[in-house]
PDB file of N, CA and C in Angstrom:
ATOM      1  N   UNK A   1    -129.277 -33.838 -42.757  1.00  0.00           N
ATOM      2  CA  UNK A   1    -130.727 -33.038 -42.696  1.00  0.00           C
ATOM      3  C   UNK A   1    -131.414 -33.625 -43.847  1.00  0.00           C
ATOM      4  N   UNK A   2    -132.693 -33.570 -43.479  1.00  0.00           N
ATOM      5  CA  UNK A   2    -133.715 -34.204 -44.619  1.00  0.00           C
ATOM      6  C   UNK A   2    -133.989 -33.024 -45.693  1.00  0.00           C
ATOM      7  N   UNK A   3    -134.269 -33.568 -47.194  1.00  0.00           N
ATOM      8  CA  UNK A   3    -134.559 -32.642 -47.808  1.00  0.00           C
ATOM      9  C   UNK A   3    -135.860 -31.734 -47.828  1.00  0.00           C
ATOM     10  N   UNK A   4    -136.608 -32.397 -47.138  1.00  0.00           N
ATOM     11  CA  UNK A   4    -137.899 -31.648 -47.074  1.00  0.00           C
ATOM     12  C   UNK A   4    -138.183 -30.882 -45.803  1.00  0.00           C
ATOM     13  N   UNK A   5    -138.699 -29.849 -45.938  1.00  0.00           N
ATOM     14  CA  UNK A   5    -138.851 -28.741 -45.000  1.00  0.00           C
ATOM     15  C   UNK A   5    -139.641 -29.365 -43.624  1.00  0.00           C
ATOM     16  N   UNK A   6    -140.585 -30.219 -43.922  1.00  0.00           N
ATOM     17  CA  UNK A   6    -141.604 -30.676 -42.922  1.00  0.00           C
ATOM     18  C   UNK A   6    -141.605 -32.033 -42.652  1.00  0.00           C
ATOM     19  N   UNK A   7    -140.196 -32.752 -43.083  1.00  0.00           N
ATOM     20  CA  UNK A   7    -140.192 -34.334 -43.222  1.00  0.00           C
ATOM     21  C   UNK A   7    -140.528 -34.887 -41.767  1.00  0.00           C
ATOM     22  N   UNK A   8    -139.829 -34.200 -40.600  1.00  0.00           N
ATOM     23  CA  UNK A   8    -140.110 -34.522 -39.348  1.00  0.00           C
ATOM     24  C   UNK A   8    -141.531 -34.519 -38.994  1.00  0.00           C
ATOM     25  N   UNK A   9    -142.050 -33.316 -39.121  1.00  0.00           N
ATOM     26  CA  UNK A   9    -143.686 -33.256 -38.840  1.00  0.00           C
ATOM     27  C   UNK A   9    -144.243 -34.240 -39.339  1.00  0.00           C
ATOM     28  N   UNK A  10    -144.200 -34.593 -40.707  1.00  0.00           N
ATOM     29  CA  UNK A  10    -145.064 -35.514 -41.549  1.00  0.00           C
ATOM     30  C   UNK A  10    -144.886 -36.950 -40.771  1.00  0.00           C
ATOM     31  N   UNK A  11    -143.599 -37.185 -40.424  1.00  0.00           N
ATOM     32  CA  UNK A  11    -143.066 -38.431 -39.847  1.00  0.00           C
ATOM     33  C   UNK A  11    -143.886 -38.787 -38.620  1.00  0.00           C
ATOM     34  N   UNK A  12    -143.707 -37.777 -37.717  1.00  0.00           N
ATOM     35  CA  UNK A  12    -144.428 -37.645 -36.442  1.00  0.00           C
ATOM     36  C   UNK A  12    -146.157 -37.816 -36.613  1.00  0.00           C
ATOM     37  N   UNK A  13    -146.700 -37.174 -37.532  1.00  0.00           N
ATOM     38  CA  UNK A  13    -148.040 -37.282 -37.834  1.00  0.00           C
ATOM     39  C   UNK A  13    -148.580 -38.570 -38.346  1.00  0.00           C
ATOM     40  N   UNK A  14    -147.772 -39.392 -38.889  1.00  0.00           N
ATOM     41  CA  UNK A  14    -147.933 -40.702 -39.496  1.00  0.00           C
ATOM     42  C   UNK A  14    -147.922 -41.647 -38.628  1.00  0.00           C
ATOM     43  N   UNK A  15    -146.883 -41.538 -37.767  1.00  0.00           N
ATOM     44  CA  UNK A  15    -146.636 -42.550 -36.405  1.00  0.00           C
ATOM     45  C   UNK A  15    -147.810 -42.286 -35.435  1.00  0.00           C
ATOM     46  N   UNK A  16    -148.301 -41.135 -34.976  1.00  0.00           N
ATOM     47  CA  UNK A  16    -149.313 -41.137 -34.543  1.00  0.00           C
ATOM     48  C   UNK A  16    -150.384 -41.665 -34.800  1.00  0.00           C
ATOM     49  N   UNK A  17    -150.922 -41.405 -36.260  1.00  0.00           N
ATOM     50  CA  UNK A  17    -152.010 -41.812 -36.744  1.00  0.00           C
ATOM     51  C   UNK A  17    -151.977 -43.277 -36.828  1.00  0.00           C
ATOM     52  N   UNK A  18    -150.914 -44.208 -37.081  1.00  0.00           N
ATOM     53  CA  UNK A  18    -150.571 -45.577 -36.906  1.00  0.00           C
ATOM     54  C   UNK A  18    -150.737 -45.994 -35.464  1.00  0.00           C
ATOM     55  N   UNK A  19    -150.400 -45.302 -34.654  1.00  0.00           N
ATOM     56  CA  UNK A  19    -150.659 -45.793 -33.272  1.00  0.00           C
ATOM     57  C   UNK A  19    -152.330 -45.850 -32.869  1.00  0.00           C
ATOM     58  N   UNK A  20    -152.913 -44.558 -33.272  1.00  0.00           N
ATOM     59  CA  UNK A  20    -154.315 -44.418 -33.099  1.00  0.00           C
ATOM     60  C   UNK A  20    -155.095 -45.489 -33.626  1.00  0.00           C
ATOM     61  N   UNK A  21    -154.461 -45.767 -35.044  1.00  0.00           N
ATOM     62  CA  UNK A  21    -155.301 -46.737 -35.773  1.00  0.00           C
ATOM     63  C   UNK A  21    -155.230 -48.430 -35.015  1.00  0.00           C
ATOM     64  N   UNK A  22    -154.205 -48.449 -34.567  1.00  0.00           N
ATOM     65  CA  UNK A  22    -153.668 -49.525 -33.704  1.00  0.00           C
ATOM     66  C   UNK A  22    -154.624 -49.846 -32.508  1.00  0.00           C
ATOM     67  N   UNK A  23    -154.817 -48.804 -31.787  1.00  0.00           N
ATOM     68  CA  UNK A  23    -155.611 -48.762 -30.470  1.00  0.00           C
ATOM     69  C   UNK A  23    -157.076 -48.803 -31.210  1.00  0.00           C
ATOM     70  N   UNK A  24    -157.667 -48.480 -32.065  1.00  0.00           N
ATOM     71  CA  UNK A  24    -158.826 -48.652 -32.234  1.00  0.00           C
ATOM     72  C   UNK A  24    -158.985 -50.100 -32.834  1.00  0.00           C
ATOM     73  N   UNK A  25    -158.242 -50.666 -33.921  1.00  0.00           N
ATOM     74  CA  UNK A  25    -158.438 -52.212 -34.138  1.00  0.00           C
ATOM     75  C   UNK A  25    -158.567 -52.812 -33.077  1.00  0.00           C
ATOM     76  N   UNK A  26    -157.328 -52.908 -32.041  1.00  0.00           N
ATOM     77  CA  UNK A  26    -157.495 -53.567 -30.749  1.00  0.00           C
ATOM     78  C   UNK A  26    -158.615 -53.597 -30.097  1.00  0.00           C
ATOM     79  N   UNK A  27    -159.362 -52.454 -29.939  1.00  0.00           N
ATOM     80  CA  UNK A  27    -160.636 -52.433 -29.209  1.00  0.00           C
ATOM     81  C   UNK A  27    -161.766 -52.938 -29.993  1.00  0.00           C
ATOM     82  N   UNK A  28    -161.836 -52.816 -31.295  1.00  0.00           N
ATOM     83  CA  UNK A  28    -162.799 -53.555 -32.105  1.00  0.00           C
ATOM     84  C   UNK A  28    -162.756 -54.974 -31.890  1.00  0.00           C
ATOM     85  N   UNK A  29    -161.511 -55.712 -31.767  1.00  0.00           N
ATOM     86  CA  UNK A  29    -161.533 -57.022 -31.288  1.00  0.00           C
ATOM     87  C   UNK A  29    -162.175 -57.217 -30.266  1.00  0.00           C
ATOM     88  N   UNK A  30    -161.868 -56.594 -29.287  1.00  0.00           N
ATOM     89  CA  UNK A  30    -162.634 -56.776 -27.985  1.00  0.00           C
ATOM     90  C   UNK A  30    -164.118 -56.870 -28.189  1.00  0.00           C
ATOM     91  N   UNK A  31    -164.584 -55.788 -28.842  1.00  0.00           N
ATOM     92  CA  UNK A  31    -165.810 -55.743 -28.989  1.00  0.00           C
ATOM     93  C   UNK A  31    -166.485 -56.871 -29.650  1.00  0.00           C
ATOM     94  N   UNK A  32    -166.110 -57.334 -30.678  1.00  0.00           N
ATOM     95  CA  UNK A  32    -166.680 -58.433 -31.444  1.00  0.00           C
ATOM     96  C   UNK A  32    -166.468 -59.868 -30.582  1.00  0.00           C
ATOM     97  N   UNK A  33    -165.327 -60.087 -29.610  1.00  0.00           N
ATOM     98  CA  UNK A  33    -165.448 -61.232 -28.964  1.00  0.00           C
ATOM     99  C   UNK A  33    -166.365 -61.135 -27.971  1.00  0.00           C
ATOM    100  N   UNK A  34    -166.704 -60.072 -27.470  1.00  0.00           N
ATOM    101  CA  UNK A  34    -167.936 -59.828 -26.314  1.00  0.00           C
ATOM    102  C   UNK A  34    -169.205 -60.234 -27.193  1.00  0.00           C
ATOM    103  N   UNK A  35    -169.509 -59.916 -28.243  1.00  0.00           N
ATOM    104  CA  UNK A  35    -170.581 -60.123 -29.093  1.00  0.00           C
ATOM    105  C   UNK A  35    -170.686 -61.517 -29.265  1.00  0.00           C
ATOM    106  N   UNK A  36    -169.757 -62.234 -29.509  1.00  0.00           N
ATOM    107  CA  UNK A  36    -169.762 -63.586 -29.973  1.00  0.00           C
ATOM    108  C   UNK A  36    -169.562 -64.839 -28.584  1.00  0.00           C
ATOM    109  N   UNK A  37    -169.991 -64.144 -27.745  1.00  0.00           N
ATOM    110  CA  UNK A  37    -170.164 -64.860 -26.395  1.00  0.00           C
ATOM    111  C   UNK A  37    -171.331 -65.860 -26.294  1.00  0.00           C
ATOM    112  N   UNK A  38    -172.158 -65.882 -27.259  1.00  0.00           N
ATOM    113  CA  UNK A  38    -173.306 -66.487 -27.133  1.00  0.00           C
ATOM    114  C   UNK A  38    -173.087 -68.081 -27.451  1.00  0.00           C
ATOM    115  N   UNK A  39    -173.646 -69.039 -26.857  1.00  0.00           N
ATOM    116  CA  UNK A  39    -173.374 -70.298 -27.077  1.00  0.00           C
ATOM    117  C   UNK A  39    -174.494 -70.799 -28.403  1.00  0.00           C
ATOM    118  N   UNK A  40    -173.619 -71.444 -29.245  1.00  0.00           N
ATOM    119  CA  UNK A  40    -174.705 -71.790 -30.495  1.00  0.00           C
ATOM    120  C   UNK A  40    -175.574 -73.035 -30.189  1.00  0.00           C
ATOM    121  N   UNK A  41    -175.199 -73.894 -29.332  1.00  0.00           N
ATOM    122  CA  UNK A  41    -175.777 -75.217 -28.985  1.00  0.00           C
ATOM    123  C   UNK A  41    -174.950 -76.481 -28.998  1.00  0.00           C
ATOM    124  N   UNK A  42    -174.293 -76.433 -30.127  1.00  0.00           N
ATOM    125  CA  UNK A  42    -173.353 -77.585 -30.531  1.00  0.00           C
ATOM    126  C   UNK A  42    -172.000 -77.671 -29.741  1.00  0.00           C
ATOM    127  N   UNK A  43    -171.734 -76.541 -28.766  1.00  0.00           N
ATOM    128  CA  UNK A  43    -170.376 -76.538 -28.114  1.00  0.00           C
ATOM    129  C   UNK A  43    -170.473 -77.619 -27.029  1.00  0.00           C
ATOM    130  N   UNK A  44    -171.806 -77.903 -26.502  1.00  0.00           N
ATOM    131  CA  UNK A  44    -171.654 -78.908 -25.280  1.00  0.00           C
ATOM    132  C   UNK A  44    -171.599 -80.146 -25.818  1.00  0.00           C
ATOM    133  N   UNK A  45    -172.074 -80.479 -26.678  1.00  0.00           N
ATOM    134  CA  UNK A  45    -171.858 -81.767 -27.473  1.00  0.00           C
ATOM    135  C   UNK A  45    -170.501 -82.062 -28.033  1.00  0.00           C
ATOM    136  N   UNK A  46    -169.800 -80.883 -28.869  1.00  0.00           N
ATOM    137  CA  UNK A  46    -168.657 -81.032 -29.269  1.00  0.00           C
ATOM    138  C   UNK A  46    -167.399 -80.950 -28.393  1.00  0.00           C
ATOM    139  N   UNK A  47    -167.615 -80.442 -27.468  1.00  0.00           N
ATOM    140  CA  UNK A  47    -166.465 -80.145 -26.295  1.00  0.00           C
ATOM    141  C   UNK A  47    -167.139 -80.602 -25.088  1.00  0.00           C
ATOM    142  N   UNK A  48    -167.654 -81.629 -25.013  1.00  0.00           N
ATOM    143  CA  UNK A  48    -168.026 -82.511 -23.666  1.00  0.00           C
ATOM    144  C   UNK A  48    -166.980 -83.073 -23.249  1.00  0.00           C
ATOM    145  N   UNK A  49    -166.661 -82.480 -21.983  1.00  0.00           N
ATOM    146  CA  UNK A  49    -165.518 -82.927 -20.844  1.00  0.00           C
ATOM    147  C   UNK A  49    -165.790 -84.322 -20.198  1.00  0.00           C
ATOM    148  N   UNK A  50    -167.029 -84.635 -20.394  1.00  0.00           N
ATOM    149  CA  UNK A  50    -167.234 -85.983 -19.682  1.00  0.00           C
ATOM    150  C   UNK A  50    -167.151 -87.196 -20.517  1.00  0.00           C
ATOM    151  N   UNK A  51    -166.870 -87.105 -21.884  1.00  0.00           N
ATOM    152  CA  UNK A  51    -166.295 -88.306 -22.461  1.00  0.00           C
ATOM    153  C   UNK A  51    -165.264 -88.162 -23.468  1.00  0.00           C
ATOM    154  N   UNK A  52    -164.834 -89.020 -23.895  1.00  0.00           N
ATOM    155  CA  UNK A  52    -163.524 -89.059 -24.812  1.00  0.00           C
ATOM    156  C   UNK A  52    -164.083 -89.573 -26.119  1.00  0.00           C
ATOM    157  N   UNK A  53    -164.154 -88.585 -27.286  1.00  0.00           N
ATOM    158  CA  UNK A  53    -164.605 -88.785 -28.556  1.00  0.00           C
ATOM    159  C   UNK A  53    -163.657 -89.984 -29.438  1.00  0.00           C
ATOM    160  N   UNK A  54    -164.489 -90.635 -30.479  1.00  0.00           N
ATOM    161  CA  UNK A  54    -163.699 -91.511 -31.043  1.00  0.00           C
ATOM    162  C   UNK A  54    -163.840 -90.907 -32.559  1.00  0.00           C
ATOM    163  N   UNK A  55    -162.827 -90.834 -33.215  1.00  0.00           N
ATOM    164  CA  UNK A  55    -162.929 -90.439 -34.622  1.00  0.00           C
ATOM    165  C   UNK A  55    -161.943 -91.660 -35.434  1.00  0.00           C
ATOM    166  N   UNK A  56    -162.980 -92.178 -36.532  1.00  0.00           N
ATOM    167  CA  UNK A  56    -162.080 -93.271 -37.276  1.00  0.00           C
ATOM    168  C   UNK A  56    -162.293 -92.558 -38.598  1.00  0.00           C
ATOM    169  N   UNK A  57    -161.105 -92.820 -39.260  1.00  0.00           N
ATOM    170  CA  UNK A  57    -161.222 -92.500 -40.710  1.00  0.00           C
ATOM    171  C   UNK A  57    -161.099 -93.951 -41.505  1.00  0.00           C
ATOM    172  N   UNK A  58    -162.054 -93.971 -42.606  1.00  0.00           N
ATOM    173  CA  UNK A  58    -162.026 -95.151 -43.158  1.00  0.00           C
ATOM    174  C   UNK A  58    -161.811 -94.956 -44.632  1.00  0.00           C
ATOM    175  N   UNK A  59    -160.633 -95.712 -45.237  1.00  0.00           N
ATOM    176  CA  UNK A  59    -160.428 -95.555 -46.638  1.00  0.00           C
ATOM    177  C   UNK A  59    -160.089 -96.984 -47.120  1.00  0.00           C
ATOM    178  N   UNK A  60    -160.634 -96.926 -48.472  1.00  0.00           N
ATOM    179  CA  UNK A  60    -160.247 -98.487 -49.246  1.00  0.00           C
ATOM    180  C   UNK A  60    -159.147 -98.648 -49.391  1.00  0.00           C
ATOM    181  N   UNK A  61    -158.033 -98.030 -49.771  1.00  0.00           N
ATOM    182  CA  UNK A  61    -156.881 -98.173 -50.118  1.00  0.00           C
ATOM    183  C   UNK A  61    -155.959 -97.432 -49.297  1.00  0.00           C
ATOM    184  N   UNK A  62    -155.684 -97.612 -47.978  1.00  0.00           N
ATOM    185  CA  UNK A  62    -154.991 -96.867 -46.801  1.00  0.00           C
ATOM    186  C   UNK A  62    -153.516 -97.025 -47.278  1.00  0.00           C
ATOM    187  N   UNK A  63    -153.040 -98.229 -47.703  1.00  0.00           N
ATOM    188  CA  UNK A  63    -151.703 -98.328 -47.923  1.00  0.00           C
ATOM    189  C   UNK A  63    -151.366 -97.494 -49.144  1.00  0.00           C
ATOM    190  N   UNK A  64    -152.067 -97.377 -50.245  1.00  0.00           N
ATOM    191  CA  UNK A  64    -151.979 -96.499 -51.440  1.00  0.00           C
ATOM    192  C   UNK A  64    -151.766 -95.239 -51.202  1.00  0.00           C
ATOM    193  N   UNK A  65    -152.553 -94.726 -49.989  1.00  0.00           N
ATOM    194  CA  UNK A  65    -152.758 -93.319 -49.439  1.00  0.00           C
ATOM    195  C   UNK A  65    -151.370 -92.910 -49.054  1.00  0.00           C
ATOM    196  N   UNK A  66    -150.972 -93.869 -47.980  1.00  0.00           N
ATOM    197  CA  UNK A  66    -149.715 -93.634 -47.321  1.00  0.00           C
ATOM    198  C   UNK A  66    -148.813 -93.500 -48.067  1.00  0.00           C
ATOM    199  N   UNK A  67    -148.382 -94.302 -49.316  1.00  0.00           N
ATOM    200  CA  UNK A  67    -147.409 -94.205 -50.262  1.00  0.00           C
ATOM    201  C   UNK A  67    -147.439 -92.856 -51.132  1.00  0.00           C
ATOM    202  N   UNK A  68    -148.426 -92.286 -51.380  1.00  0.00           N
ATOM    203  CA  UNK A  68    -148.753 -91.187 -51.955  1.00  0.00           C
ATOM    204  C   UNK A  68    -149.061 -89.802 -51.211  1.00  0.00           C
ATOM    205  N   UNK A  69    -149.105 -90.026 -49.834  1.00  0.00           N
ATOM    206  CA  UNK A  69    -149.524 -89.073 -49.178  1.00  0.00           C
ATOM    207  C   UNK A  69    -148.726 -87.585 -49.260  1.00  0.00           C
ATOM    208  N   UNK A  70    -147.460 -87.740 -49.865  1.00  0.00           N
ATOM    209  CA  UNK A  70    -146.502 -86.362 -49.725  1.00  0.00           C
ATOM    210  C   UNK A  70    -146.962 -85.670 -51.043  1.00  0.00           C
ATOM    211  N   UNK A  71    -147.839 -86.160 -51.889  1.00  0.00           N
ATOM    212  CA  UNK A  71    -148.411 -85.524 -52.930  1.00  0.00           C
ATOM    213  C   UNK A  71    -149.435 -84.366 -52.686  1.00  0.00           C
ATOM    214  N   UNK A  72    -150.021 -84.577 -51.345  1.00  0.00           N
ATOM    215  CA  UNK A  72    -151.047 -83.697 -51.012  1.00  0.00           C
ATOM    216  C   UNK A  72    -152.427 -83.808 -51.822  1.00  0.00           C
ATOM    217  N   UNK A  73    -152.893 -85.061 -52.299  1.00  0.00           N
ATOM    218  CA  UNK A  73    -154.001 -85.160 -52.939  1.00  0.00           C
ATOM    219  C   UNK A  73    -154.968 -85.585 -52.132  1.00  0.00           C
ATOM    220  N   UNK A  74    -156.045 -85.097 -52.718  1.00  0.00           N
ATOM    221  CA  UNK A  74    -157.434 -85.516 -51.819  1.00  0.00           C
ATOM    222  C   UNK A  74    -157.833 -86.916 -52.139  1.00  0.00           C
ATOM    223  N   UNK A  75    -158.150 -87.662 -51.204  1.00  0.00           N
ATOM    224  CA  UNK A  75    -158.591 -89.118 -51.309  1.00  0.00           C
ATOM    225  C   UNK A  75    -159.962 -89.208 -50.630  1.00  0.00           C
ATOM    226  N   UNK A  76    -160.702 -90.114 -51.233  1.00  0.00           N
ATOM    227  CA  UNK A  76    -162.353 -90.360 -50.727  1.00  0.00           C
ATOM    228  C   UNK A  76    -162.059 -91.296 -49.574  1.00  0.00           C
ATOM    229  N   UNK A  77    -163.012 -91.093 -48.599  1.00  0.00           N
ATOM    230  CA  UNK A  77    -162.752 -91.689 -47.301  1.00  0.00           C
ATOM    231  C   UNK A  77    -164.147 -91.589 -46.637  1.00  0.00           C
ATOM    232  N   UNK A  78    -164.373 -92.250 -45.503  1.00  0.00           N
ATOM    233  CA  UNK A  78    -165.546 -91.769 -44.678  1.00  0.00           C
ATOM    234  C   UNK A  78    -164.803 -91.659 -43.252  1.00  0.00           C
ATOM    235  N   UNK A  79    -165.662 -90.559 -42.769  1.00  0.00           N
ATOM    236  CA  UNK A  79    -165.414 -90.518 -41.351  1.00  0.00           C
ATOM    237  C   UNK A  79    -166.604 -90.802 -40.461  1.00  0.00           C
ATOM    238  N   UNK A  80    -165.989 -91.376 -39.282  1.00  0.00           N
ATOM    239  CA  UNK A  80    -166.994 -91.772 -38.166  1.00  0.00           C
ATOM    240  C   UNK A  80    -166.558 -91.227 -37.115  1.00  0.00           C
ATOM    241  N   UNK A  81    -167.556 -90.385 -36.342  1.00  0.00           N
ATOM    242  CA  UNK A  81    -167.235 -89.796 -35.054  1.00  0.00           C
ATOM    243  C   UNK A  81    -168.253 -90.115 -34.062  1.00  0.00           C
ATOM    244  N   UNK A  82    -167.784 -90.755 -33.018  1.00  0.00           N
ATOM    245  CA  UNK A  82    -168.614 -91.633 -32.210  1.00  0.00           C
ATOM    246  C   UNK A  82    -169.845 -92.447 -32.652  1.00  0.00           C
ATOM    247  N   UNK A  83    -169.319 -92.805 -33.582  1.00  0.00           N
ATOM    248  CA  UNK A  83    -170.462 -93.949 -34.201  1.00  0.00           C
ATOM    249  C   UNK A  83    -171.474 -93.567 -35.251  1.00  0.00           C
ATOM    250  N   UNK A  84    -171.119 -92.220 -35.624  1.00  0.00           N
ATOM    251  CA  UNK A  84    -172.077 -91.533 -36.571  1.00  0.00           C
ATOM    252  C   UNK A  84    -171.014 -91.311 -37.784  1.00  0.00           C
ATOM    253  N   UNK A  85    -171.538 -91.937 -38.860  1.00  0.00           N
ATOM    254  CA  UNK A  85    -170.740 -91.601 -40.219  1.00  0.00           C
ATOM    255  C   UNK A  85    -171.010 -90.625 -40.783  1.00  0.00           C
ATOM    256  N   UNK A  86    -169.969 -89.880 -41.600  1.00  0.00           N
ATOM    257  CA  UNK A  86    -170.294 -88.744 -42.184  1.00  0.00           C
ATOM    258  C   UNK A  86    -169.519 -89.114 -43.846  1.00  0.00           C
TER     259      UNK A  86
END
């Protein structure tokens, strides 16, 4: 038997509030997803299914990078996507 007179009622109320909060948060996610359904313009270029994109990562000391890659340190490089360098 619990030591508090209303422990069962308190637990039931907390459980109901948790379920209601879960349902509310799940419905908020649906509303945000529908609002974000607008296209920004870059999607058609980025996710173009008519072509295969090429991505080249250019580094001066590739072998040195491979030897120390387990250290998870940043290394200077250039990225070329479909011929455009970044």
